[in-house]
Amino acid sequence: MNVLAAINSYQASALSQVMKTPALTAGAPKISGSDVLELSSIASGQGTQPAAASKGAFSDVLSQMVREVDTKQHVAGDSVNALLSGQNVPLHQTMVAMEEASISFQLMVEVRNKLLESYQELMRMQV
Amino acid sequence: MIDFIPGISGTAAALNAERIRMEVVSQNIANASTTRGPNGLPYQRQQVVFETVLQQRLSGSGSAGVSPQSVKVARVLPDTRPARTTFIPGHPDADANGMVKMPNVNIHEEMADLITSSRTYEANLAVIKNARQMALQTLAISKH
Amino acid sequence: MIEALFAQTNYVASKKLLDATVLRHEAIAANIANAETPNYKRVDLAPTFAAELSRAIADKSVSQVANLRPQLAVDGSATAANRDGNTVQLESELLRMQQNTMAHALEVQFISGSLSKLRSAITGRLT
């Protein structure tokens, strides 16, 4: 009985957290750092100590990735701006920077998709 | 302007310079027999002098190192070699001995200059063609 | 983490080589433009670059490759064919330009190939 109550309470709290973030339920393609952190906290739950430690590490990893993707986007954007304003940027540097930024962003989107998918898989599990 | 093709301003300047040279050469050839000009003297051969020009911009990585130079026509000088004289007694411009001062234009020299000039012109056109090809390939990096 | 995606020695080396190829094209274009200028000495890539690049690749050191800087230098081994001191020979410049364009095509193809491979690895689709 106690175990069943615990699992039910986990489910309830996880669902309430999902309801709080409209971006997730609306399925918007835009993703921000806070969304990803929410996902990571839901996915790891309020579990045992090892789970809590890995939650800290994983959310750090994710926020690091978001920061790096952001840096790449800024670099590409600056390069395009410099090229358009006629400064001395070689064309190939701009093209490669744009392509790298696009690939990094795509990686982040795929990671987010996989996380969502695994969360939904988790929620579908019968108790 | 966006600089798609690296080094294009130098090549454009070279095309301009070669065109000016060709114009001067054709002017020399046209006046190869002009014994009296507006100043009363026979035509004097003109020649161009090329000079390098430091390009203002250097693309990308290159704070150190030599920067590529452009070219321009610095001066169009008259050739100071003496005029040829030919014996044509009945010529209106003949002097007391029947000698006429002809322009110091040597047709063979001018033809050689013309050939060199058009060869360099075509070489610069080939540079532009190659540069365009390189720029199009670069743009294809992002195509997928 | 994102930077590790793009930190293969081959990929970074071909990007650096692309920089050098574009710089070399500018040098050859300037040489051809000045083919008739008296006392002009031809310029080319500094000969140390090739040796440094192959050493950095042999050491498999990405940071070493990334720190290389290709530069132009006056070609000391070129001799003047005419009395006016011009060391440019039009035929060899044109030949070098053709080879340089082929090298450019190779490097661009390698970079595009690497990036599209990364993209298919991330999305799981081949195109």
PDB file of C-alpha atoms in Angstrom, chain A residues 61-62 64-65 68-69 72 90 92-93 96 99-104 106-108 110, chain C residues 1-6 11 15 18-19 22 104 111 114-116 118-119 122-123 125:
ATOM      1  CA  VAL A  61      25.643  18.725 -19.077  1.00  0.00           C
ATOM      2  CA  LEU A  62      22.467  19.870 -20.762  1.00  0.00           C
ATOM      3  CA  GLN A  64      26.462  23.391 -20.907  1.00  0.00           C
ATOM      4  CA  MET A  65      25.308  22.113 -24.261  1.00  0.00           C
ATOM      5  CA  GLU A  68      27.779  26.045 -26.357  1.00  0.00           C
ATOM      6  CA  VAL A  69      25.097  25.978 -29.043  1.00  0.00           C
ATOM      7  CA  LYS A  72      28.111  28.873 -31.952  1.00  0.00           C
ATOM      8  CA  PRO A  90      36.541  35.500 -45.913  1.00  0.00           C
ATOM      9  CA  HIS A  92      34.353  30.380 -46.583  1.00  0.00           C
ATOM     10  CA  GLN A  93      34.727  31.164 -42.879  1.00  0.00           C
ATOM     11  CA  VAL A  96      31.491  27.013 -42.419  1.00  0.00           C
ATOM     12  CA  GLU A  99      26.866  25.254 -41.187  1.00  0.00           C
ATOM     13  CA  GLU A 100      28.487  24.345 -37.858  1.00  0.00           C
ATOM     14  CA  ALA A 101      25.934  26.437 -35.955  1.00  0.00           C
ATOM     15  CA  SER A 102      23.112  24.729 -37.802  1.00  0.00           C
ATOM     16  CA  ILE A 103      24.484  21.254 -37.025  1.00  0.00           C
ATOM     17  CA  SER A 104      24.960  22.114 -33.337  1.00  0.00           C
ATOM     18  CA  GLN A 106      20.106  20.272 -34.810  1.00  0.00           C
ATOM     19  CA  LEU A 107      21.991  18.147 -32.272  1.00  0.00           C
ATOM     20  CA  MET A 108      20.333  20.029 -29.435  1.00  0.00           C
ATOM     21  CA  GLU A 110      17.429  15.876 -31.416  1.00  0.00           C
TER      22      GLU A 110
ATOM     23  CA  MET C   1      30.876  19.044 -25.948  1.00  0.00           C
ATOM     24  CA  ILE C   2      29.717  20.752 -29.093  1.00  0.00           C
ATOM     25  CA  GLU C   3      33.270  21.770 -29.859  1.00  0.00           C
ATOM     26  CA  ALA C   4      34.328  18.127 -29.699  1.00  0.00           C
ATOM     27  CA  LEU C   5      32.054  17.443 -32.668  1.00  0.00           C
ATOM     28  CA  PHE C   6      34.181  19.710 -34.828  1.00  0.00           C
ATOM     29  CA  TYR C  11      38.475  18.621 -40.456  1.00  0.00           C
ATOM     30  CA  LYS C  15      39.647  24.345 -42.833  1.00  0.00           C
ATOM     31  CA  LEU C  18      41.185  26.318 -47.199  1.00  0.00           C
ATOM     32  CA  ASP C  19      42.298  29.592 -45.591  1.00  0.00           C
ATOM     33  CA  VAL C  22      42.198  31.420 -50.666  1.00  0.00           C
ATOM     34  CA  HIS C 104      40.158  24.503 -53.310  1.00  0.00           C
ATOM     35  CA  ILE C 111      34.520  19.989 -45.517  1.00  0.00           C
ATOM     36  CA  SER C 114      32.363  15.954 -43.113  1.00  0.00           C
ATOM     37  CA  LEU C 115      29.508  18.294 -42.239  1.00  0.00           C
ATOM     38  CA  SER C 116      26.871  16.258 -44.056  1.00  0.00           C
ATOM     39  CA  LEU C 118      27.740  14.746 -39.014  1.00  0.00           C
ATOM     40  CA  ARG C 119      24.273  15.816 -39.981  1.00  0.00           C
ATOM     41  CA  ILE C 122      22.610  13.374 -35.769  1.00  0.00           C
ATOM     42  CA  THR C 123      19.307  13.101 -37.586  1.00  0.00           C
ATOM     43  CA  ARG C 125      18.570  10.135 -41.984  1.00  0.00           C
TER      44      ARG C 125
END
